[in-house]
Amino acid sequence: MICRRILLGTLVSAALISGSSLAIAADKPYVPLISKGFSHQFWQAVKIGAENAGEEFNVEITFEGPDNEGQVDRQIDMLAAALAKKPAAIGFAAVDSQASIPMLRKIDEAGIPVIAFDSGVASKIPVTTTTTDNIAAAALAADKMAEAIGGAGKVAVISHDQTSRTGIDRVDGFVNRIAEKYPDINVVSVQYGGGDHLISTEITKSILTANPDLKGIFGANEGSAIGVVNGVKEAGADIVIIGFDSGAAQKEAVRSGLMAGAITQNPVGIGYETVKAAVMTMNGETVPPVIDTGFYYYDASNMDDPEIAAVLYD
């Protein structure tokens, strides 16, 4: 059953803000967005959403992130460079929910609002966070895993990290749902591959070697999920794979049946709502503390449905 949780999709948002007070001055305010990474297709989709909003609201947007999602120091350097340009606001998706706080304090002291997106920080500095409800999304992934393996057996989790809010919440959402609802399922391993599909491939093969009776693996982001797919193929295993995010390779794995299904976020909506929230803040308008951009579960049976296809990306 489709989880109908897209609350703030791009088309709906565009309709809602039509004629609102979000118009801004003709000289463009500058809003840089610093993401967790840049290479994954997910981040490219977020960038598209941010650029769409920048054009709509006449805001100058830049979008950058480290080469991979483990480069905490590189991301903090990007924040410092953004601060030096005296922007009107900053969008920020934290690689590490703690490490960036000292730099965020400097930004806050300069009177520059921070809009967190995708992955929040352990601080009240951001005026809002535009994100998926990752705990609920991962819990749905656990339900789908349980259904696919018949409610019993060993499963594993490969996630991108244990420092970002998304990494923490997706592991907790999956593992806690299994513990609460499925006593005959045992999570035998939770490991972290930095969102790198090559590292996640090797981790997958290692888990399969140690657990020849494994029933399934949950890959908690795009790079992790593709690593699981590749590792399962290389090992010649026959297990259930549940993924997270989209992208061409993951869509093909779902379509072919190698991956049972995956959770998709609304990355274009995340980018759009981040810039929209920045504009509202610049205009002195109140924004909610969390902007839930929603999620769906997709598999081969529904991925071509219009409401699902609209939030899948290549």
PDB file of C-alpha atoms in Angstrom:
ATOM      1  CA  MET A   1       0.000   0.000   0.000  1.00  0.00           C
ATOM      2  CA  ILE A   2       1.367   3.394  -0.922  1.00  0.00           C
ATOM      3  CA  CYS A   3       2.306   5.589   2.007  1.00  0.00           C
ATOM      4  CA  ARG A   4       0.713   8.899   1.079  1.00  0.00           C
ATOM      5  CA  ARG A   5       2.951  11.310   2.933  1.00  0.00           C
ATOM      6  CA  ILE A   6       4.074  13.816   0.322  1.00  0.00           C
ATOM      7  CA  LEU A   7       2.952  16.890   2.226  1.00  0.00           C
ATOM      8  CA  LEU A   8       4.836  19.626   0.483  1.00  0.00           C
ATOM      9  CA  GLY A   9       5.534  18.484  -3.067  1.00  0.00           C
ATOM     10  CA  THR A  10       6.845  20.982  -5.536  1.00  0.00           C
ATOM     11  CA  LEU A  11       3.631  21.478  -7.468  1.00  0.00           C
ATOM     12  CA  VAL A  12       1.552  21.872  -4.323  1.00  0.00           C
ATOM     13  CA  SER A  13       4.062  24.307  -2.890  1.00  0.00           C
ATOM     14  CA  ALA A  14       4.077  26.391  -6.044  1.00  0.00           C
ATOM     15  CA  ALA A  15       0.311  26.622  -5.907  1.00  0.00           C
ATOM     16  CA  LEU A  16       0.299  27.581  -2.236  1.00  0.00           C
ATOM     17  CA  ILE A  17       2.775  30.409  -2.611  1.00  0.00           C
ATOM     18  CA  SER A  18       1.124  31.909  -5.670  1.00  0.00           C
ATOM     19  CA  GLY A  19       0.235  35.469  -4.809  1.00  0.00           C
ATOM     20  CA  SER A  20       1.674  35.221  -1.267  1.00  0.00           C
ATOM     21  CA  SER A  21       3.937  37.661   0.532  1.00  0.00           C
ATOM     22  CA  LEU A  22       7.096  35.864  -0.570  1.00  0.00           C
ATOM     23  CA  ALA A  23       8.005  38.420  -3.223  1.00  0.00           C
ATOM     24  CA  ILE A  24      11.424  39.954  -2.526  1.00  0.00           C
ATOM     25  CA  ALA A  25      13.456  42.896  -3.678  1.00  0.00           C
ATOM     26  CA  ALA A  26      14.667  43.161  -7.251  1.00  0.00           C
ATOM     27  CA  ASP A  27      18.350  43.002  -6.232  1.00  0.00           C
ATOM     28  CA  LYS A  28      18.903  39.329  -5.571  1.00  0.00           C
ATOM     29  CA  PRO A  29      19.677  38.142  -2.055  1.00  0.00           C
ATOM     30  CA  TYR A  30      22.339  35.439  -1.963  1.00  0.00           C
ATOM     31  CA  VAL A  31      21.527  32.046  -0.389  1.00  0.00           C
ATOM     32  CA  PRO A  32      24.220  29.337  -0.571  1.00  0.00           C
ATOM     33  CA  LEU A  33      23.222  25.739   0.113  1.00  0.00           C
ATOM     34  CA  ILE A  34      25.878  23.439   1.604  1.00  0.00           C
ATOM     35  CA  SER A  35      24.868  19.796   1.230  1.00  0.00           C
ATOM     36  CA  LYS A  36      26.256  16.553   2.661  1.00  0.00           C
ATOM     37  CA  GLY A  37      27.549  15.508  -0.736  1.00  0.00           C
ATOM     38  CA  PHE A  38      27.388  16.299  -4.402  1.00  0.00           C
ATOM     39  CA  SER A  39      27.959  13.111  -6.381  1.00  0.00           C
ATOM     40  CA  HIS A  40      24.796  11.170  -5.606  1.00  0.00           C
ATOM     41  CA  GLN A  41      21.810  11.744  -7.850  1.00  0.00           C
ATOM     42  CA  PHE A  42      19.755  12.566  -4.767  1.00  0.00           C
ATOM     43  CA  TRP A  43      21.755  15.754  -4.198  1.00  0.00           C
ATOM     44  CA  GLN A  44      21.468  16.735  -7.842  1.00  0.00           C
ATOM     45  CA  ALA A  45      17.687  16.500  -7.490  1.00  0.00           C
ATOM     46  CA  VAL A  46      17.798  18.664  -4.338  1.00  0.00           C
ATOM     47  CA  LYS A  47      19.867  21.178  -6.319  1.00  0.00           C
ATOM     48  CA  ILE A  48      17.226  21.307  -9.048  1.00  0.00           C
ATOM     49  CA  GLY A  49      14.528  22.094  -6.489  1.00  0.00           C
ATOM     50  CA  ALA A  50      16.631  24.838  -4.919  1.00  0.00           C
ATOM     51  CA  GLU A  51      17.368  26.382  -8.308  1.00  0.00           C
ATOM     52  CA  ASN A  52      13.672  26.271  -9.229  1.00  0.00           C
ATOM     53  CA  ALA A  53      12.823  28.210  -6.067  1.00  0.00           C
ATOM     54  CA  GLY A  54      15.722  30.605  -6.609  1.00  0.00           C
ATOM     55  CA  GLU A  55      14.387  31.485 -10.034  1.00  0.00           C
ATOM     56  CA  GLU A  56      10.834  31.843  -8.752  1.00  0.00           C
ATOM     57  CA  PHE A  57      11.733  34.104  -5.830  1.00  0.00           C
ATOM     58  CA  ASN A  58      14.557  35.998  -7.582  1.00  0.00           C
ATOM     59  CA  VAL A  59      17.229  34.677  -5.203  1.00  0.00           C
ATOM     60  CA  GLU A  60      20.817  33.907  -6.185  1.00  0.00           C
ATOM     61  CA  ILE A  61      21.461  30.258  -5.311  1.00  0.00           C
ATOM     62  CA  THR A  62      24.694  28.304  -5.135  1.00  0.00           C
ATOM     63  CA  PHE A  63      24.761  24.608  -4.280  1.00  0.00           C
ATOM     64  CA  GLU A  64      27.833  22.669  -3.254  1.00  0.00           C
ATOM     65  CA  GLY A  65      28.931  19.809  -1.058  1.00  0.00           C
ATOM     66  CA  PRO A  66      31.970  17.633  -0.363  1.00  0.00           C
ATOM     67  CA  ASP A  67      32.893  14.876  -2.783  1.00  0.00           C
ATOM     68  CA  ASN A  68      31.560  12.247  -0.395  1.00  0.00           C
ATOM     69  CA  GLU A  69      29.402  12.245   2.710  1.00  0.00           C
ATOM     70  CA  GLY A  70      32.230  11.597   5.151  1.00  0.00           C
ATOM     71  CA  GLN A  71      34.199  14.829   4.681  1.00  0.00           C
ATOM     72  CA  VAL A  72      33.186  16.720   7.810  1.00  0.00           C
ATOM     73  CA  ASP A  73      36.135  19.152   7.757  1.00  0.00           C
ATOM     74  CA  ARG A  74      35.594  19.962   4.096  1.00  0.00           C
ATOM     75  CA  GLN A  75      31.951  20.768   4.756  1.00  0.00           C
ATOM     76  CA  ILE A  76      32.843  23.068   7.660  1.00  0.00           C
ATOM     77  CA  ASP A  77      35.321  24.867   5.386  1.00  0.00           C
ATOM     78  CA  MET A  78      32.469  25.390   2.918  1.00  0.00           C
ATOM     79  CA  LEU A  79      30.334  26.873   5.693  1.00  0.00           C
ATOM     80  CA  ALA A  80      33.151  29.276   6.611  1.00  0.00           C
ATOM     81  CA  ALA A  81      33.521  30.343   2.979  1.00  0.00           C
ATOM     82  CA  ALA A  82      29.774  30.911   2.719  1.00  0.00           C
ATOM     83  CA  LEU A  83      29.793  33.044   5.879  1.00  0.00           C
ATOM     84  CA  ALA A  84      32.605  35.212   4.453  1.00  0.00           C
ATOM     85  CA  LYS A  85      30.344  36.167   1.541  1.00  0.00           C
ATOM     86  CA  LYS A  86      27.755  37.646   3.943  1.00  0.00           C
ATOM     87  CA  PRO A  87      24.738  35.827   2.494  1.00  0.00           C
ATOM     88  CA  ALA A  88      21.127  36.615   3.323  1.00  0.00           C
ATOM     89  CA  ALA A  89      20.641  33.058   4.627  1.00  0.00           C
ATOM     90  CA  ILE A  90      22.399  29.677   4.451  1.00  0.00           C
ATOM     91  CA  GLY A  91      20.935  26.248   3.714  1.00  0.00           C
ATOM     92  CA  PHE A  92      22.826  23.439   5.420  1.00  0.00           C
ATOM     93  CA  ALA A  93      22.631  19.624   5.429  1.00  0.00           C
ATOM     94  CA  ALA A  94      24.985  18.429   8.155  1.00  0.00           C
ATOM     95  CA  VAL A  95      27.364  15.506   7.636  1.00  0.00           C
ATOM     96  CA  ASP A  96      27.874  15.476  11.408  1.00  0.00           C
ATOM     97  CA  SER A  97      25.059  16.746  13.617  1.00  0.00           C
ATOM     98  CA  GLN A  98      27.534  17.912  16.300  1.00  0.00           C
ATOM     99  CA  ALA A  99      30.782  18.948  14.575  1.00  0.00           C
ATOM    100  CA  SER A 100      29.311  21.885  12.669  1.00  0.00           C
ATOM    101  CA  ILE A 101      27.805  23.622  15.718  1.00  0.00           C
ATOM    102  CA  PRO A 102      30.750  25.991  16.483  1.00  0.00           C
ATOM    103  CA  MET A 103      30.671  27.324  12.915  1.00  0.00           C
ATOM    104  CA  LEU A 104      26.883  27.573  13.004  1.00  0.00           C
ATOM    105  CA  ARG A 105      27.202  29.694  16.154  1.00  0.00           C
ATOM    106  CA  LYS A 106      29.417  32.136  14.255  1.00  0.00           C
ATOM    107  CA  ILE A 107      26.838  32.295  11.468  1.00  0.00           C
ATOM    108  CA  ASP A 108      24.075  32.869  14.011  1.00  0.00           C
ATOM    109  CA  GLU A 109      26.077  35.605  15.751  1.00  0.00           C
ATOM    110  CA  ALA A 110      26.433  37.333  12.378  1.00  0.00           C
ATOM    111  CA  GLY A 111      22.638  37.485  12.179  1.00  0.00           C
ATOM    112  CA  ILE A 112      22.421  35.085   9.225  1.00  0.00           C
ATOM    113  CA  PRO A 113      19.539  32.590   9.448  1.00  0.00           C
ATOM    114  CA  VAL A 114      20.325  28.926   8.862  1.00  0.00           C
ATOM    115  CA  ILE A 115      17.829  26.625   7.155  1.00  0.00           C
ATOM    116  CA  ALA A 116      18.712  22.983   7.775  1.00  0.00           C
ATOM    117  CA  PHE A 117      17.759  20.535   5.057  1.00  0.00           C
ATOM    118  CA  ASP A 118      17.703  16.751   4.762  1.00  0.00           C
ATOM    119  CA  SER A 119      19.825  16.234   7.881  1.00  0.00           C
ATOM    120  CA  GLY A 120      19.469  18.515  10.889  1.00  0.00           C
ATOM    121  CA  VAL A 121      21.882  19.434  13.655  1.00  0.00           C
ATOM    122  CA  ALA A 122      21.797  18.980  17.444  1.00  0.00           C
ATOM    123  CA  SER A 123      21.130  22.670  17.971  1.00  0.00           C
ATOM    124  CA  LYS A 124      18.306  25.197  17.955  1.00  0.00           C
ATOM    125  CA  ILE A 125      20.256  27.497  15.635  1.00  0.00           C
ATOM    126  CA  PRO A 126      18.448  26.461  12.405  1.00  0.00           C
ATOM    127  CA  VAL A 127      15.135  28.278  12.133  1.00  0.00           C
ATOM    128  CA  THR A 128      13.632  25.184  10.497  1.00  0.00           C
ATOM    129  CA  THR A 129      14.594  21.841   8.983  1.00  0.00           C
ATOM    130  CA  THR A 130      13.166  20.709   5.653  1.00  0.00           C
ATOM    131  CA  THR A 131      13.362  16.947   5.732  1.00  0.00           C
ATOM    132  CA  THR A 132      11.806  13.544   5.423  1.00  0.00           C
ATOM    133  CA  ASP A 133      10.430  11.925   8.582  1.00  0.00           C
ATOM    134  CA  ASN A 134      13.285   9.445   8.459  1.00  0.00           C
ATOM    135  CA  ILE A 135      12.199   7.437  11.491  1.00  0.00           C
ATOM    136  CA  ALA A 136       8.761   6.830  10.009  1.00  0.00           C
ATOM    137  CA  ALA A 137      10.205   6.134   6.556  1.00  0.00           C
ATOM    138  CA  ALA A 138      12.664   3.546   7.888  1.00  0.00           C
ATOM    139  CA  ALA A 139       9.909   1.971   9.978  1.00  0.00           C
ATOM    140  CA  LEU A 140       7.923   1.520   6.774  1.00  0.00           C
ATOM    141  CA  ALA A 141      11.005  -0.106   5.210  1.00  0.00           C
ATOM    142  CA  ALA A 142      11.069  -2.513   8.171  1.00  0.00           C
ATOM    143  CA  ASP A 143       7.397  -3.359   7.637  1.00  0.00           C
ATOM    144  CA  LYS A 144       8.056  -4.066   3.962  1.00  0.00           C
ATOM    145  CA  MET A 145      11.082  -6.204   4.833  1.00  0.00           C
ATOM    146  CA  ALA A 146       9.069  -8.208   7.358  1.00  0.00           C
ATOM    147  CA  GLU A 147       6.312  -8.762   4.821  1.00  0.00           C
ATOM    148  CA  ALA A 148       8.778  -9.898   2.161  1.00  0.00           C
ATOM    149  CA  ILE A 149      10.616 -12.420   4.370  1.00  0.00           C
ATOM    150  CA  GLY A 150       7.497 -13.872   5.967  1.00  0.00           C
ATOM    151  CA  GLY A 151       7.946 -12.252   9.367  1.00  0.00           C
ATOM    152  CA  ALA A 152      10.923 -14.343  10.490  1.00  0.00           C
ATOM    153  CA  GLY A 153      14.660 -14.655   9.909  1.00  0.00           C
ATOM    154  CA  LYS A 154      17.918 -12.725  10.058  1.00  0.00           C
ATOM    155  CA  VAL A 155      18.319  -9.296   8.470  1.00  0.00           C
ATOM    156  CA  ALA A 156      21.055  -6.664   8.354  1.00  0.00           C
ATOM    157  CA  VAL A 157      21.341  -2.902   7.839  1.00  0.00           C
ATOM    158  CA  ILE A 158      23.946  -0.958   5.879  1.00  0.00           C
ATOM    159  CA  SER A 159      23.735   2.783   6.451  1.00  0.00           C
ATOM    160  CA  HIS A 160      25.758   5.791   5.362  1.00  0.00           C
ATOM    161  CA  ASP A 161      26.918   6.993   8.788  1.00  0.00           C
ATOM    162  CA  GLN A 162      26.180   7.164  12.491  1.00  0.00           C
ATOM    163  CA  THR A 163      26.816  10.912  12.844  1.00  0.00           C
ATOM    164  CA  SER A 164      24.234  12.598  10.608  1.00  0.00           C
ATOM    165  CA  ARG A 165      20.610  12.894  11.666  1.00  0.00           C
ATOM    166  CA  THR A 166      19.477  10.871   8.642  1.00  0.00           C
ATOM    167  CA  GLY A 167      21.940   8.068   9.358  1.00  0.00           C
ATOM    168  CA  ILE A 168      20.905   7.861  12.997  1.00  0.00           C
ATOM    169  CA  ASP A 169      17.168   8.102  12.378  1.00  0.00           C
ATOM    170  CA  ARG A 170      17.023   5.587   9.548  1.00  0.00           C
ATOM    171  CA  VAL A 171      18.891   2.947  11.521  1.00  0.00           C
ATOM    172  CA  ASP A 172      16.802   3.615  14.631  1.00  0.00           C
ATOM    173  CA  GLY A 173      13.541   3.661  12.684  1.00  0.00           C
ATOM    174  CA  PHE A 174      14.264   0.297  11.073  1.00  0.00           C
ATOM    175  CA  VAL A 175      15.802  -1.493  14.060  1.00  0.00           C
ATOM    176  CA  ASN A 176      13.240  -0.236  16.568  1.00  0.00           C
ATOM    177  CA  ARG A 177      10.278  -1.192  14.397  1.00  0.00           C
ATOM    178  CA  ILE A 178      11.673  -4.709  14.011  1.00  0.00           C
ATOM    179  CA  ALA A 179      12.201  -4.983  17.780  1.00  0.00           C
ATOM    180  CA  GLU A 180       8.744  -3.640  18.614  1.00  0.00           C
ATOM    181  CA  LYS A 181       6.680  -5.514  16.064  1.00  0.00           C
ATOM    182  CA  TYR A 182       8.521  -8.577  14.751  1.00  0.00           C
ATOM    183  CA  PRO A 183       9.878 -10.827  17.518  1.00  0.00           C
ATOM    184  CA  ASP A 184      10.889 -13.540  15.046  1.00  0.00           C
ATOM    185  CA  ILE A 185      13.170 -11.238  13.049  1.00  0.00           C
ATOM    186  CA  ASN A 186      16.725 -10.725  14.263  1.00  0.00           C
ATOM    187  CA  VAL A 187      18.852  -7.766  13.117  1.00  0.00           C
ATOM    188  CA  VAL A 188      22.256  -9.454  13.143  1.00  0.00           C
ATOM    189  CA  SER A 189      24.416  -6.607  11.844  1.00  0.00           C
ATOM    190  CA  VAL A 190      24.313  -2.819  11.434  1.00  0.00           C
ATOM    191  CA  GLN A 191      27.285  -1.456   9.518  1.00  0.00           C
ATOM    192  CA  TYR A 192      28.290   1.839   7.898  1.00  0.00           C
ATOM    193  CA  GLY A 193      29.779   2.424   4.459  1.00  0.00           C
ATOM    194  CA  GLY A 194      29.877   6.201   4.290  1.00  0.00           C
ATOM    195  CA  GLY A 195      27.302   6.185   1.502  1.00  0.00           C
ATOM    196  CA  ASP A 196      30.014   4.851  -0.809  1.00  0.00           C
ATOM    197  CA  HIS A 197      28.693   2.073  -3.028  1.00  0.00           C
ATOM    198  CA  LEU A 198      32.096   0.370  -3.362  1.00  0.00           C
ATOM    199  CA  ILE A 199      32.632   0.205   0.400  1.00  0.00           C
ATOM    200  CA  SER A 200      29.010  -0.879   0.901  1.00  0.00           C
ATOM    201  CA  THR A 201      29.509  -3.643  -1.677  1.00  0.00           C
ATOM    202  CA  GLU A 202      32.381  -5.111   0.333  1.00  0.00           C
ATOM    203  CA  ILE A 203      30.450  -4.780   3.594  1.00  0.00           C
ATOM    204  CA  THR A 204      27.530  -6.626   2.010  1.00  0.00           C
ATOM    205  CA  LYS A 205      29.706  -9.514   0.922  1.00  0.00           C
ATOM    206  CA  SER A 206      31.247  -9.719   4.389  1.00  0.00           C
ATOM    207  CA  ILE A 207      27.825  -9.838   6.051  1.00  0.00           C
ATOM    208  CA  LEU A 208      26.646 -12.542   3.645  1.00  0.00           C
ATOM    209  CA  THR A 209      29.750 -14.631   4.326  1.00  0.00           C
ATOM    210  CA  ALA A 210      29.218 -14.387   8.079  1.00  0.00           C
ATOM    211  CA  ASN A 211      25.471 -15.057   7.803  1.00  0.00           C
ATOM    212  CA  PRO A 212      24.761 -17.572   5.014  1.00  0.00           C
ATOM    213  CA  ASP A 213      21.143 -17.862   6.212  1.00  0.00           C
ATOM    214  CA  LEU A 214      20.507 -14.100   5.979  1.00  0.00           C
ATOM    215  CA  LYS A 215      17.040 -13.240   4.697  1.00  0.00           C
ATOM    216  CA  GLY A 216      17.394  -9.553   3.859  1.00  0.00           C
ATOM    217  CA  ILE A 217      19.393  -6.303   3.931  1.00  0.00           C
ATOM    218  CA  PHE A 218      18.156  -2.737   4.245  1.00  0.00           C
ATOM    219  CA  GLY A 219      20.334  -0.148   2.451  1.00  0.00           C
ATOM    220  CA  ALA A 220      19.610   3.174   4.162  1.00  0.00           C
ATOM    221  CA  ASN A 221      20.576   5.627   1.413  1.00  0.00           C
ATOM    222  CA  GLU A 222      21.305   5.679  -2.308  1.00  0.00           C
ATOM    223  CA  GLY A 223      24.984   4.697  -2.107  1.00  0.00           C
ATOM    224  CA  SER A 224      24.352   2.067   0.560  1.00  0.00           C
ATOM    225  CA  ALA A 225      21.477   0.520  -1.372  1.00  0.00           C
ATOM    226  CA  ILE A 226      23.452   0.288  -4.616  1.00  0.00           C
ATOM    227  CA  GLY A 227      26.332  -1.256  -2.696  1.00  0.00           C
ATOM    228  CA  VAL A 228      23.962  -3.888  -1.307  1.00  0.00           C
ATOM    229  CA  VAL A 229      22.665  -4.656  -4.796  1.00  0.00           C
ATOM    230  CA  ASN A 230      26.175  -5.041  -6.185  1.00  0.00           C
ATOM    231  CA  GLY A 231      27.347  -7.105  -3.228  1.00  0.00           C
ATOM    232  CA  VAL A 232      24.401  -9.480  -3.484  1.00  0.00           C
ATOM    233  CA  LYS A 233      24.989  -9.910  -7.209  1.00  0.00           C
ATOM    234  CA  GLU A 234      28.710 -10.545  -6.743  1.00  0.00           C
ATOM    235  CA  ALA A 235      28.048 -13.047  -3.953  1.00  0.00           C
ATOM    236  CA  GLY A 236      25.350 -14.822  -5.956  1.00  0.00           C
ATOM    237  CA  ALA A 237      22.987 -14.567  -2.978  1.00  0.00           C
ATOM    238  CA  ASP A 238      19.209 -14.729  -3.033  1.00  0.00           C
ATOM    239  CA  ILE A 239      17.929 -12.332  -0.375  1.00  0.00           C
ATOM    240  CA  VAL A 240      15.403  -9.525  -0.016  1.00  0.00           C
ATOM    241  CA  ILE A 241      16.802  -6.017  -0.525  1.00  0.00           C
ATOM    242  CA  ILE A 242      14.931  -2.937   0.622  1.00  0.00           C
ATOM    243  CA  GLY A 243      16.512   0.364  -0.353  1.00  0.00           C
ATOM    244  CA  PHE A 244      16.208   4.070   0.307  1.00  0.00           C
ATOM    245  CA  ASP A 245      16.195   6.911  -2.236  1.00  0.00           C
ATOM    246  CA  SER A 246      16.044   6.536  -5.999  1.00  0.00           C
ATOM    247  CA  GLY A 247      18.461   7.094  -8.891  1.00  0.00           C
ATOM    248  CA  ALA A 248      18.789   5.247 -12.178  1.00  0.00           C
ATOM    249  CA  ALA A 249      20.640   2.191 -10.826  1.00  0.00           C
ATOM    250  CA  GLN A 250      18.250   1.699  -7.927  1.00  0.00           C
ATOM    251  CA  LYS A 251      15.189   2.141 -10.115  1.00  0.00           C
ATOM    252  CA  GLU A 252      16.518  -0.504 -12.483  1.00  0.00           C
ATOM    253  CA  ALA A 253      17.175  -2.879  -9.575  1.00  0.00           C
ATOM    254  CA  VAL A 254      13.580  -2.437  -8.405  1.00  0.00           C
ATOM    255  CA  ARG A 255      12.168  -2.801 -11.887  1.00  0.00           C
ATOM    256  CA  SER A 256      14.142  -6.015 -12.486  1.00  0.00           C
ATOM    257  CA  GLY A 257      13.121  -7.506  -9.146  1.00  0.00           C
ATOM    258  CA  LEU A 258      16.627  -7.652  -7.696  1.00  0.00           C
ATOM    259  CA  MET A 259      15.538  -5.080  -5.128  1.00  0.00           C
ATOM    260  CA  ALA A 260      12.108  -5.713  -3.623  1.00  0.00           C
ATOM    261  CA  GLY A 261      11.400  -1.999  -3.245  1.00  0.00           C
ATOM    262  CA  ALA A 262      12.628   1.233  -1.717  1.00  0.00           C
ATOM    263  CA  ILE A 263      11.601   4.387   0.077  1.00  0.00           C
ATOM    264  CA  THR A 264      11.761   7.506  -2.052  1.00  0.00           C
ATOM    265  CA  GLN A 265      11.985  10.967  -0.607  1.00  0.00           C
ATOM    266  CA  ASN A 266      10.992  14.181  -2.340  1.00  0.00           C
ATOM    267  CA  PRO A 267      14.431  15.678  -3.062  1.00  0.00           C
ATOM    268  CA  VAL A 268      13.215  18.350  -5.468  1.00  0.00           C
ATOM    269  CA  GLY A 269      10.712  19.371  -2.802  1.00  0.00           C
ATOM    270  CA  ILE A 270      13.445  19.455  -0.136  1.00  0.00           C
ATOM    271  CA  GLY A 271      15.517  21.885  -2.209  1.00  0.00           C
ATOM    272  CA  TYR A 272      12.502  23.998  -3.089  1.00  0.00           C
ATOM    273  CA  GLU A 273      11.195  24.232   0.471  1.00  0.00           C
ATOM    274  CA  THR A 274      14.653  25.118   1.814  1.00  0.00           C
ATOM    275  CA  VAL A 275      14.884  28.199  -0.381  1.00  0.00           C
ATOM    276  CA  LYS A 276      11.224  29.047   0.220  1.00  0.00           C
ATOM    277  CA  ALA A 277      11.829  28.934   3.997  1.00  0.00           C
ATOM    278  CA  ALA A 278      14.906  31.159   3.576  1.00  0.00           C
ATOM    279  CA  VAL A 279      12.825  33.730   1.708  1.00  0.00           C
ATOM    280  CA  MET A 280      10.067  33.636   4.327  1.00  0.00           C
ATOM    281  CA  THR A 281      12.650  34.152   7.081  1.00  0.00           C
ATOM    282  CA  MET A 282      14.209  37.084   5.205  1.00  0.00           C
ATOM    283  CA  ASN A 283      10.746  38.618   5.001  1.00  0.00           C
ATOM    284  CA  GLY A 284      10.196  38.234   8.731  1.00  0.00           C
ATOM    285  CA  GLU A 285       7.602  35.507   8.317  1.00  0.00           C
ATOM    286  CA  THR A 286       7.267  32.602  10.731  1.00  0.00           C
ATOM    287  CA  VAL A 287       8.202  29.134   9.524  1.00  0.00           C
ATOM    288  CA  PRO A 288       7.407  25.865  11.309  1.00  0.00           C
ATOM    289  CA  PRO A 289      10.297  24.180  13.164  1.00  0.00           C
ATOM    290  CA  VAL A 290      10.120  21.191  10.813  1.00  0.00           C
ATOM    291  CA  ILE A 291       8.899  21.107   7.213  1.00  0.00           C
ATOM    292  CA  ASP A 292       8.000  17.514   6.392  1.00  0.00           C
ATOM    293  CA  THR A 293       8.582  16.932   2.680  1.00  0.00           C
ATOM    294  CA  GLY A 294       7.172  13.393   2.723  1.00  0.00           C
ATOM    295  CA  PHE A 295       8.015   9.948   1.359  1.00  0.00           C
ATOM    296  CA  TYR A 296       6.612   6.991  -0.591  1.00  0.00           C
ATOM    297  CA  TYR A 297       7.381   3.296  -0.794  1.00  0.00           C
ATOM    298  CA  TYR A 298       7.792   2.134  -4.381  1.00  0.00           C
ATOM    299  CA  ASP A 299       8.250  -1.223  -6.049  1.00  0.00           C
ATOM    300  CA  ALA A 300       7.850  -2.663  -9.533  1.00  0.00           C
ATOM    301  CA  SER A 301       4.057  -2.601  -9.210  1.00  0.00           C
ATOM    302  CA  ASN A 302       3.652   1.133  -8.592  1.00  0.00           C
ATOM    303  CA  MET A 303       6.810   2.956  -9.684  1.00  0.00           C
ATOM    304  CA  ASP A 304       5.181   4.112 -12.913  1.00  0.00           C
ATOM    305  CA  ASP A 305       2.121   5.536 -11.137  1.00  0.00           C
ATOM    306  CA  PRO A 306       2.115   9.324 -11.683  1.00  0.00           C
ATOM    307  CA  GLU A 307       2.302  10.212  -7.977  1.00  0.00           C
ATOM    308  CA  ILE A 308       5.309   7.927  -7.500  1.00  0.00           C
ATOM    309  CA  ALA A 309       7.076   8.707 -10.781  1.00  0.00           C
ATOM    310  CA  ALA A 310       6.933  12.425  -9.900  1.00  0.00           C
ATOM    311  CA  VAL A 311       9.307  11.939  -6.954  1.00  0.00           C
ATOM    312  CA  LEU A 312      11.681   9.388  -8.493  1.00  0.00           C
ATOM    313  CA  TYR A 313      14.830  10.775 -10.051  1.00  0.00           C
ATOM    314  CA  ASP A 314      17.596   9.593 -12.352  1.00  0.00           C
TER     315      ASP A 314
END
